[in-house]
Coordinates of C-alpha atoms and ligand atoms in Angstrom, one line a residue:
X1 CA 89.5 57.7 142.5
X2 CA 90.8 55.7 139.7
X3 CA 90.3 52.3 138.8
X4 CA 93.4 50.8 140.2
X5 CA 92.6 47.7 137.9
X6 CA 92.7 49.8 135.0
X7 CA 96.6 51.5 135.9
X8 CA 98.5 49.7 133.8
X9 CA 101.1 48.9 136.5
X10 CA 104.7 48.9 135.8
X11 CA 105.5 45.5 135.3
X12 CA 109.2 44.8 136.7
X13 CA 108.9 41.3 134.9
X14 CA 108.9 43.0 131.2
X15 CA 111.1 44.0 129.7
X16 CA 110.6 47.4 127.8
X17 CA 109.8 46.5 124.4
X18 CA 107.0 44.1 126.3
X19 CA 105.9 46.9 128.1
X20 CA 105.8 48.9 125.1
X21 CA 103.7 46.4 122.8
X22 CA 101.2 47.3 125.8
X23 CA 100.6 50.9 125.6
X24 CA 101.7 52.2 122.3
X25 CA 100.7 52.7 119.0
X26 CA 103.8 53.3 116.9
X27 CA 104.0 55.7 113.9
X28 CA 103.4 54.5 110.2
X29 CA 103.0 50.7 111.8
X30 CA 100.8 48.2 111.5
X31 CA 100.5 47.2 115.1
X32 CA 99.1 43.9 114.3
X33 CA 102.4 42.0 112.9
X34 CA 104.8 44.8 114.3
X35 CA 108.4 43.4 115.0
X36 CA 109.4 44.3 118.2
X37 CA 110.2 48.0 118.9
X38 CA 113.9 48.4 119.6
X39 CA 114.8 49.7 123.2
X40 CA 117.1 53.0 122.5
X41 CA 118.7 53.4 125.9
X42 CA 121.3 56.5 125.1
X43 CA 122.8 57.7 121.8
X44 CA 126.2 59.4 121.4
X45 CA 127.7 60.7 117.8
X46 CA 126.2 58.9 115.3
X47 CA 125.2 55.8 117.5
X48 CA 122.4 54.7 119.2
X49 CA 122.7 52.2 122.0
X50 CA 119.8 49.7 123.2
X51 CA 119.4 47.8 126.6
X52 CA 121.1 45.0 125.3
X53 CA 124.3 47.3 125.0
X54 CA 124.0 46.4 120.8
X55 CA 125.4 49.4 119.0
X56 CA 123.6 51.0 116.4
X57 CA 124.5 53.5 113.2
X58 CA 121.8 55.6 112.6
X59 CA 122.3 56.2 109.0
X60 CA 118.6 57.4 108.5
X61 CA 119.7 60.6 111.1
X62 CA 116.9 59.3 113.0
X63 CA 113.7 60.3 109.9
X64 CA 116.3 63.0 109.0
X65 CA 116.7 65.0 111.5
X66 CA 119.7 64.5 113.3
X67 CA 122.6 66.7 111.7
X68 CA 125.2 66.3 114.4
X69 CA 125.2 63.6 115.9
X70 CA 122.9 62.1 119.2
X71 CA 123.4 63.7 122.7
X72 CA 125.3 66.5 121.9
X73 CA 127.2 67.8 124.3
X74 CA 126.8 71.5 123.5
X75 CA 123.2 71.4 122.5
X76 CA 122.6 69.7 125.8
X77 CA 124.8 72.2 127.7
X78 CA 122.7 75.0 126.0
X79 CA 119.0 73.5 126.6
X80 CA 119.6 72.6 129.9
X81 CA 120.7 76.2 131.0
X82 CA 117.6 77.5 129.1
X83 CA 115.8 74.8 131.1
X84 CA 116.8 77.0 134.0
X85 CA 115.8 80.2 132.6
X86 CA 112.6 80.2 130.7
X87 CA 111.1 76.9 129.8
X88 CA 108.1 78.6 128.1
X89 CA 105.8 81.7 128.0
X90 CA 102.7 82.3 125.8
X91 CA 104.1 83.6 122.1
X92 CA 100.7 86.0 121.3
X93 CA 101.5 89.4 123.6
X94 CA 105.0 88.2 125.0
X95 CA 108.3 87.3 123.3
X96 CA 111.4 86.3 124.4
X97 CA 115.2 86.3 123.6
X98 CA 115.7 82.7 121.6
X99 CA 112.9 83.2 119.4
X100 CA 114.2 87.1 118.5
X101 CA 117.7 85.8 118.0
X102 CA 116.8 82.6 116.2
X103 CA 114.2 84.7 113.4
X104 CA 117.7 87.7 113.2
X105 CA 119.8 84.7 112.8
X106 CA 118.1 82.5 110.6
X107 CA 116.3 85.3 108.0
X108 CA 119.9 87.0 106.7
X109 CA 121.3 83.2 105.9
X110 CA 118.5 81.9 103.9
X111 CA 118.0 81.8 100.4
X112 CA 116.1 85.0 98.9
X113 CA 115.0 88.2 100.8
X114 CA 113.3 86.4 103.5
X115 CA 111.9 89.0 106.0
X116 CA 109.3 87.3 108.6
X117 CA 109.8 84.1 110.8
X118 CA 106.6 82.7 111.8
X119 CA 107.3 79.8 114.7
X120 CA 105.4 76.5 114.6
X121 CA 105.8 72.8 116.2
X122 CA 106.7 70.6 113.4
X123 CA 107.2 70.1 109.2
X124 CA 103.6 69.4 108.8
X125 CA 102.4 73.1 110.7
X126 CA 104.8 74.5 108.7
X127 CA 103.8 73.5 105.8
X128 CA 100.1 74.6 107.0
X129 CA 101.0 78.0 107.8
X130 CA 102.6 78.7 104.4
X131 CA 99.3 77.3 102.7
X132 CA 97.2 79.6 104.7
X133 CA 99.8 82.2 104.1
X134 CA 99.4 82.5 100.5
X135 CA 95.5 81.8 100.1
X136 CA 94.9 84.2 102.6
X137 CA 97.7 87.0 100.7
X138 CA 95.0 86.7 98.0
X139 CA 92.0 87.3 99.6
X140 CA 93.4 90.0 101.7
X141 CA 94.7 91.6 98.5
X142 CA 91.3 91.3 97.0
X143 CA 91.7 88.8 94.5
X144 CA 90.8 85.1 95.8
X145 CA 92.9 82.5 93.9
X146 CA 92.2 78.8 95.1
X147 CA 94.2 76.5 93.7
X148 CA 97.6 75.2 94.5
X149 CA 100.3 73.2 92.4
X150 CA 102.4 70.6 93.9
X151 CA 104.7 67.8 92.3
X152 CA 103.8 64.4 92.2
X153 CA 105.2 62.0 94.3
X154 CA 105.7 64.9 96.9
X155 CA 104.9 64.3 100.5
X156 CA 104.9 67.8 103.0
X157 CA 103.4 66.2 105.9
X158 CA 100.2 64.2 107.5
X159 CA 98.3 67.1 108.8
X160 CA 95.0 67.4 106.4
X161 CA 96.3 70.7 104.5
X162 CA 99.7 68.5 104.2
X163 CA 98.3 65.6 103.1
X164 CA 97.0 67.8 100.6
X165 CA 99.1 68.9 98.5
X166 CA 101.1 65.5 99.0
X167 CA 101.1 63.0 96.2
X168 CA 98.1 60.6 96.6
X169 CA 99.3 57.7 98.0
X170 CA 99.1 54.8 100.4
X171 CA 99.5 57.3 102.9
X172 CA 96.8 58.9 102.3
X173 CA 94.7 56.7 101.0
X174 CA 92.1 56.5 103.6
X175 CA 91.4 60.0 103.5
X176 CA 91.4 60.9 99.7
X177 CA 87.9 61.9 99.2
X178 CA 88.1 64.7 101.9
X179 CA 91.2 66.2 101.2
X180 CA 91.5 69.4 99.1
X181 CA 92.2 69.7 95.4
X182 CA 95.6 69.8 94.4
X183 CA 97.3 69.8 90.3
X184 CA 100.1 68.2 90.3
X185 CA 102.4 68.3 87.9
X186 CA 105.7 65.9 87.0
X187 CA 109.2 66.6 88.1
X188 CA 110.6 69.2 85.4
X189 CA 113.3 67.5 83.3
X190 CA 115.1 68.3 80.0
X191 CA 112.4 67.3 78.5
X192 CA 108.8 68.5 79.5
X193 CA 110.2 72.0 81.0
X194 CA 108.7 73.8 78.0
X195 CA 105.8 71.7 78.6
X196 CA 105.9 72.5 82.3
X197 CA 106.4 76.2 81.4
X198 CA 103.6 77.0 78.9
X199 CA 101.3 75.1 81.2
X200 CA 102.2 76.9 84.0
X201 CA 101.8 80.5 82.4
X202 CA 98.3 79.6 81.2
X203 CA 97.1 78.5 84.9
X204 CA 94.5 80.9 85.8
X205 CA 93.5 81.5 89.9
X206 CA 96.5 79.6 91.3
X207 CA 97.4 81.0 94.6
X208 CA 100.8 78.6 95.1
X209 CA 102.6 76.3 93.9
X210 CA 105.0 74.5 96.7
X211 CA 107.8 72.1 96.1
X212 CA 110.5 70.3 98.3
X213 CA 113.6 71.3 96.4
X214 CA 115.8 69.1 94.2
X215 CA 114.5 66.4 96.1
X216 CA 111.3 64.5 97.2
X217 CA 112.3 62.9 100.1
X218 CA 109.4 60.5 101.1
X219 CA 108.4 59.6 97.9
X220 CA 111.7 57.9 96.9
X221 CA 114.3 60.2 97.0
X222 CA 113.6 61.5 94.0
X223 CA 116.4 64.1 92.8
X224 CA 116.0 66.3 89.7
X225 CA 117.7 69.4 88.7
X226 CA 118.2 73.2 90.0
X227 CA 118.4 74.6 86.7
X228 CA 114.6 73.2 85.8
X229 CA 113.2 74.4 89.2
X230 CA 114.6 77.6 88.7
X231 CA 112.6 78.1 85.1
X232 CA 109.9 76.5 87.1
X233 CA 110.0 79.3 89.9
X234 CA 110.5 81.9 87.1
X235 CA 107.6 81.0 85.5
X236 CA 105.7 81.1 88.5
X237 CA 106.9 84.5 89.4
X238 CA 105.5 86.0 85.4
X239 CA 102.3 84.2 86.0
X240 CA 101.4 85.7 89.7
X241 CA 102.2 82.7 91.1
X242 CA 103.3 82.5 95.0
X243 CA 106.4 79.5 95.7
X244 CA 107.1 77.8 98.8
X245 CA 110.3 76.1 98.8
X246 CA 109.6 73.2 101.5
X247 CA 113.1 73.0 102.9
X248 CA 112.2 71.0 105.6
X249 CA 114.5 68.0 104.9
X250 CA 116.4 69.6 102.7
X251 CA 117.8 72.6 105.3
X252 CA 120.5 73.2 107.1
X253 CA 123.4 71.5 105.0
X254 CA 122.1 68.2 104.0
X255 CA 121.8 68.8 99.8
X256 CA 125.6 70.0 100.6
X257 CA 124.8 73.6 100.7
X258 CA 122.9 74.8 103.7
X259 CA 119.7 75.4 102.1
X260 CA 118.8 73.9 98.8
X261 CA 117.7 76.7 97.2
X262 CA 120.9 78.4 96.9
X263 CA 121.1 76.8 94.5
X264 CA 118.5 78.7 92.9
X265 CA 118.7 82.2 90.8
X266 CA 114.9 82.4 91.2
X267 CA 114.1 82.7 95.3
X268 CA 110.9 81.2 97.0
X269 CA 108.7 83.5 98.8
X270 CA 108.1 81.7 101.7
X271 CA 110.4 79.1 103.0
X272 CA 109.4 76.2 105.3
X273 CA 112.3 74.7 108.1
X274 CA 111.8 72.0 110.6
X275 CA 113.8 68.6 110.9
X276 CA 117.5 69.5 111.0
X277 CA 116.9 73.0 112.5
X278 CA 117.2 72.0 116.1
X279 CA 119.7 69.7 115.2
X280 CA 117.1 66.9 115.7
X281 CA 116.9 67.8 119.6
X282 CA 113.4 69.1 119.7
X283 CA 110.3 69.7 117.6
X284 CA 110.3 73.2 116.6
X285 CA 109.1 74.3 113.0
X286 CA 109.5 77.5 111.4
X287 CA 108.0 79.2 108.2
X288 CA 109.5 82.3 106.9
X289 CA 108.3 85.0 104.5
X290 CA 109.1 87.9 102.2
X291 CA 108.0 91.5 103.4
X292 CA 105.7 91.6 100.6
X293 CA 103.5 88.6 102.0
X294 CA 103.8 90.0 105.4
X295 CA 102.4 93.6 104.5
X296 CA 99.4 91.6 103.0
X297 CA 98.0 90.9 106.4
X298 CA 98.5 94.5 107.8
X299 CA 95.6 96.4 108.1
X300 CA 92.8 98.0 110.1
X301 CA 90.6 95.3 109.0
X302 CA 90.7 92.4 111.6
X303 CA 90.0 89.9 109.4
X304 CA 93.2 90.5 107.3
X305 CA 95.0 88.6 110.1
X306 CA 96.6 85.5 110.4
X307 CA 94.8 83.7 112.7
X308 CA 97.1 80.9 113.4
X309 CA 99.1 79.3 116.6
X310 CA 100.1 77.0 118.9
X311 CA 100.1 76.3 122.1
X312 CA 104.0 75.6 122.1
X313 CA 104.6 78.5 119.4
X314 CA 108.1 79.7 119.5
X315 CA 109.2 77.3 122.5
X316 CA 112.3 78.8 124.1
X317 CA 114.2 75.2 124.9
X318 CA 113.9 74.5 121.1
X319 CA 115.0 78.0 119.5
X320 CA 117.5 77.5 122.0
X321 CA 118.4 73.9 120.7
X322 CA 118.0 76.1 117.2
X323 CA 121.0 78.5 117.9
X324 CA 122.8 76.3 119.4
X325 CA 123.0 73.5 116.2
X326 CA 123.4 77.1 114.1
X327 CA 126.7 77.4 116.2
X328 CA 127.9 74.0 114.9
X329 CA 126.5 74.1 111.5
X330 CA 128.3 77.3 110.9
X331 CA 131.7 75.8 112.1
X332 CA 134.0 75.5 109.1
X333 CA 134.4 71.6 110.4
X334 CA 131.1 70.9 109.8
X335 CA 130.9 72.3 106.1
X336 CA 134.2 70.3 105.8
X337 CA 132.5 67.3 107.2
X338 CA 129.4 67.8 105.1
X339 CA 132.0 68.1 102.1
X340 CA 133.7 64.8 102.9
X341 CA 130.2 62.8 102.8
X342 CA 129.2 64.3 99.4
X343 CA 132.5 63.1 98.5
X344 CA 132.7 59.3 99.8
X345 CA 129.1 58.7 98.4
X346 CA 130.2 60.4 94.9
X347 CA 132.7 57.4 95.0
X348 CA 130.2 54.7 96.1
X349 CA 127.9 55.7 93.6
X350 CA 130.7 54.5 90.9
X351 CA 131.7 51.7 92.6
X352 CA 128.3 49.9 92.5
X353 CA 126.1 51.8 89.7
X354 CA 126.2 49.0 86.9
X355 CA 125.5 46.3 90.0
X356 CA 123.0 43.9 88.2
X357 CA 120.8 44.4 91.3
X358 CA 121.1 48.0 91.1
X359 CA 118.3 49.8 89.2
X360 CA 118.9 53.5 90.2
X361 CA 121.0 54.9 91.9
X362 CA 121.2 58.9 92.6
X363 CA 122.9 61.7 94.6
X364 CA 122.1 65.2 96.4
X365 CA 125.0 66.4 98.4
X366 CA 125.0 64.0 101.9
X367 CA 122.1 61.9 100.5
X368 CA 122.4 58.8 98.8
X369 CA 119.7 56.2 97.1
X370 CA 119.5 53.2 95.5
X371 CA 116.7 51.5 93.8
X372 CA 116.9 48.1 94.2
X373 CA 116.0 45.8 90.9
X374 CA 112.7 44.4 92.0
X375 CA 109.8 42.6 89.6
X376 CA 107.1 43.7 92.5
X377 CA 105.1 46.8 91.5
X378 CA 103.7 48.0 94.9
X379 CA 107.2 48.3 96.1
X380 CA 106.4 50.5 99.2
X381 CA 104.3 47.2 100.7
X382 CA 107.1 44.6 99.3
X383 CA 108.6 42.0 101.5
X384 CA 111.9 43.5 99.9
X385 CA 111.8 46.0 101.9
X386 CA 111.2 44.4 105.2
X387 CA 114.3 41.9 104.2
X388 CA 116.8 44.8 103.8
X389 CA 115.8 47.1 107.0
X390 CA 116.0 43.6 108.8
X391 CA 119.5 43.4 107.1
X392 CA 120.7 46.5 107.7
X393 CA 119.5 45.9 111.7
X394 CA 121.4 42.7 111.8
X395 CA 124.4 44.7 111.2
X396 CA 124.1 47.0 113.4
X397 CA 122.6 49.7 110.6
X398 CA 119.4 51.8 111.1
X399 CA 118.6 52.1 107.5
X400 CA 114.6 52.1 106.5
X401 CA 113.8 51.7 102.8
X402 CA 111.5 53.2 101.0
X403 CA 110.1 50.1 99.4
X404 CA 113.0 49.2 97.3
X405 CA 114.6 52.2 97.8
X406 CA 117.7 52.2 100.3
X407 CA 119.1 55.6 101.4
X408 CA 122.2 57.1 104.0
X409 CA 121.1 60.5 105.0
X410 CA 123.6 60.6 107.9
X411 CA 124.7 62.6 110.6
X412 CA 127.6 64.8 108.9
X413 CA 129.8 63.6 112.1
X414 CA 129.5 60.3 110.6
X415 CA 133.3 59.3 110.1
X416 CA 134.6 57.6 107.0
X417 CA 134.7 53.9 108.8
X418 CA 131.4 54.0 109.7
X419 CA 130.4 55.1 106.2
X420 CA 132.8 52.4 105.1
X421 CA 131.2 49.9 106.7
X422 CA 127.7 50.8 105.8
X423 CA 128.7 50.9 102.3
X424 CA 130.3 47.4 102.9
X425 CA 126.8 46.1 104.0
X426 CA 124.9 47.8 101.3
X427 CA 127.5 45.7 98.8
X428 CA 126.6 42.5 100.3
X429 CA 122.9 42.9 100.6
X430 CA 123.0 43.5 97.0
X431 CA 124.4 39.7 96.4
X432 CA 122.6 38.3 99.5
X433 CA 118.9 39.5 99.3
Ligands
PLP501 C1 109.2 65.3 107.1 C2 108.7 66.3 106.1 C3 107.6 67.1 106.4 C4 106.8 66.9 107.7 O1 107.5 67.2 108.8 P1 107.0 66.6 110.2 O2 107.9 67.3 111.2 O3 107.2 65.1 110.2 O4 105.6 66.9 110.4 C5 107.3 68.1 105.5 N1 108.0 68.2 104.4 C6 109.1 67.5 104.1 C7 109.8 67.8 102.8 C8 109.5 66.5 104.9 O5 110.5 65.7 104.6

């Protein structure tokens, strides 16, 4: 029998941000001088509604993964019949409909000769099955190659192997010393790319080298050009090399084509999806691969295998909530709508890029940043940045810096009042804070 002392009872008396503050330990928050979590009660378009009734735009697409909006009516219509259907079944041995249509959907849209889709939970597994893909291509091809390139600044997740080829940062400071070794190497631009180059056609036993493409999304939005990644890629491709284009923010329309590295002459050998790829309805990650990697682990030889998986590998309700955002990203409306955003923020980007206050300010198709003028080195921690999300929230705006960087990453339904307004806001933060 439990401890009936110990249930922690539902309290009728709190409220549910009280009852909250209880029980729950938040992501990426210091618990100790939290402000009060926000009670989301139901979210429709690109709104999100607490128990107060207070309207609120999500202009962050909820950490980026919301592309069409909250609630949506045909996602929901499509998981719920799958609810009734299949709501899961082991993925080793069995297989099922959503996850077969979802892989012969997504593989003939995607960037490159992708030919494999192999099913995870999130961005971080992902990115740990494309690690483990390539190191393990080597050894099963005979010739163990250990190391792995990455960008500074980049950020592919908070699972260890994640966290690993991530930028060092206060994210992952406590756990430095145990995570694996990484060279990182700058953003190409105009001019270290011959630098870049050289350097990267002299590295010897380098298994991979992975990259979130034309932008690094956590670590400041961080934009630089196709035409450098694409000599980048190339170089990796003459120096045996492996790429994994980390497409997991970046996917399903939100640089303003629907995968980043269209953009691209050179094409990625293994391509990483999560965020936007179930329209932000459910966790459901998804790492693709050329046939060439894939034959690597065929063989006799057990060991040759790729011994990875989860428990919720290839859930049906969230390749379901996949095909169904497929549907609407396809629509010619929604590339239209995608369009419009680049379009409105293009304009924005004029109106306020010699603001005093305004430090940086850059553009990848429906994402825009601006770095605020700020004397305060460790930006990330400054009291800047808890001002403006504050702000933003005031006005009915979920916008969360990064330090003093502020960013719209919306829904593409987002119409052109709402995006109005928030520029509107952003306008007068910059003379009020
Ligand atoms: C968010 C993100 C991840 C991690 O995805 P999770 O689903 O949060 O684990 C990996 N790579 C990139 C580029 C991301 O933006």
């Amino acid at each position: 029998m439990p401890d009936s002392s110990k249930l922690h009872t539902l309290d009728s008396q709190l409220n549910l941000t009280e009852r909250d503050q209880k029980v729950i330990w938040h992501p990426y928050t210091q618990m100790k001088n939290a402000l009060p979590h926000i009670p989301i009660v139901r979210g429709e378009g690109v709104y999100v509604f607490d128990e107060d009734g207070k309207r609120y735009i999500d202009a962050v697409s909820s950490w980026w993964v919301n592309i069409h909006g909250h609630s949506h009516p045909y996602i929901a219509q499509r998981v719920a019949e799958q609810l009734n259907v299949l709501e899961h079944v082991i993925f080793a041995g069995f297989t099922h409909e959503p996850a077969v249509l979802l892989a012969e959907r997504l593989l003939p849209i995607l960037p490159g000769k992708q030919d494999k889709v192999f099913y995870t939970d999130n961005g971080s597994t992902a990115v740990e099955v494309a690690l483990k893909m390539c190191l393990q291509y080597w050894d099963n091809k005979g010739t163990p190659k250990a190391k792995i390139l990455a960008f500074k600044n980049a950020y592919h997740g908070d699972t260890f192997g994640a966290m690993s080829v991530s930028g060092r940062s206060i994210f992952t400071d406590a756990f430095n010393s145990l995570l694996f070794d990484v060279e990182f190497i700058d953003l190409p631009n105009e001019n270290n790319i011959s630098h870049l180059i050289s350097h990267i056609s002299n590295l010897k036993d380098t298994a991979c080298f992975i990259f979130e493409p034309l932008i690094l999304g956590s670590g400041g939005m961080l934009m630089y050009e196709a035409k450098y990644l694409d000599q980048l890629l190339s170089a990796c491709k003459d120096a045996a090399i492996l790429t994994i284009a980390d497409e997991v923010m970046t996917g399903f329309g939100r640089t303003g084509t629907y995968f980043a590295c269209e953009k691209l002459t050179n094409k990625p050998d293994i391509i990483c999806l999560s965020k936007g790829l179930t329209g932000g309805t459910m966790p459901l990650g998804v790492t693709t691969c050329t046939k060439e990697i894939f034959e690597a682990f065929l063989s006799d030889d057990k060991l040759k295998t790729l011994y990875h998986g989860h428990s919720f590998t290839a859930n049906p309700i969230a390749c379901v909530a996949s095909l169904a955002s497929l549907d609407i990203l396809l629509k010619s409306e929604t590339l239209q709508n995608i369009k419009r955003v680049e379009a409105k923020h293009a304009v924005f980007l004029e109106e306020i890029k010699t603001h005093p206050k305004v430090k940086a300010i850059r553009q990848t198709g429906t994402i825009i940043a601006i770095e605020w003028e700020t004397d305060n080195e460790t930006s990330y921690l400054s009291n800047l940045r808890n001002l403006l999300y504050s702000y933003f929230l005031n006005k009915g705006i979920i916008l969360r810096p990064l330090g003093n960087i502020i960013y719209i990453l919306p829904p593409y339904v987002i119409s052109d009042e709402d995006l109005d307004y928030i520029y509107a806001a952003i306008k007068s933060a910059l003379e009020e804070v």
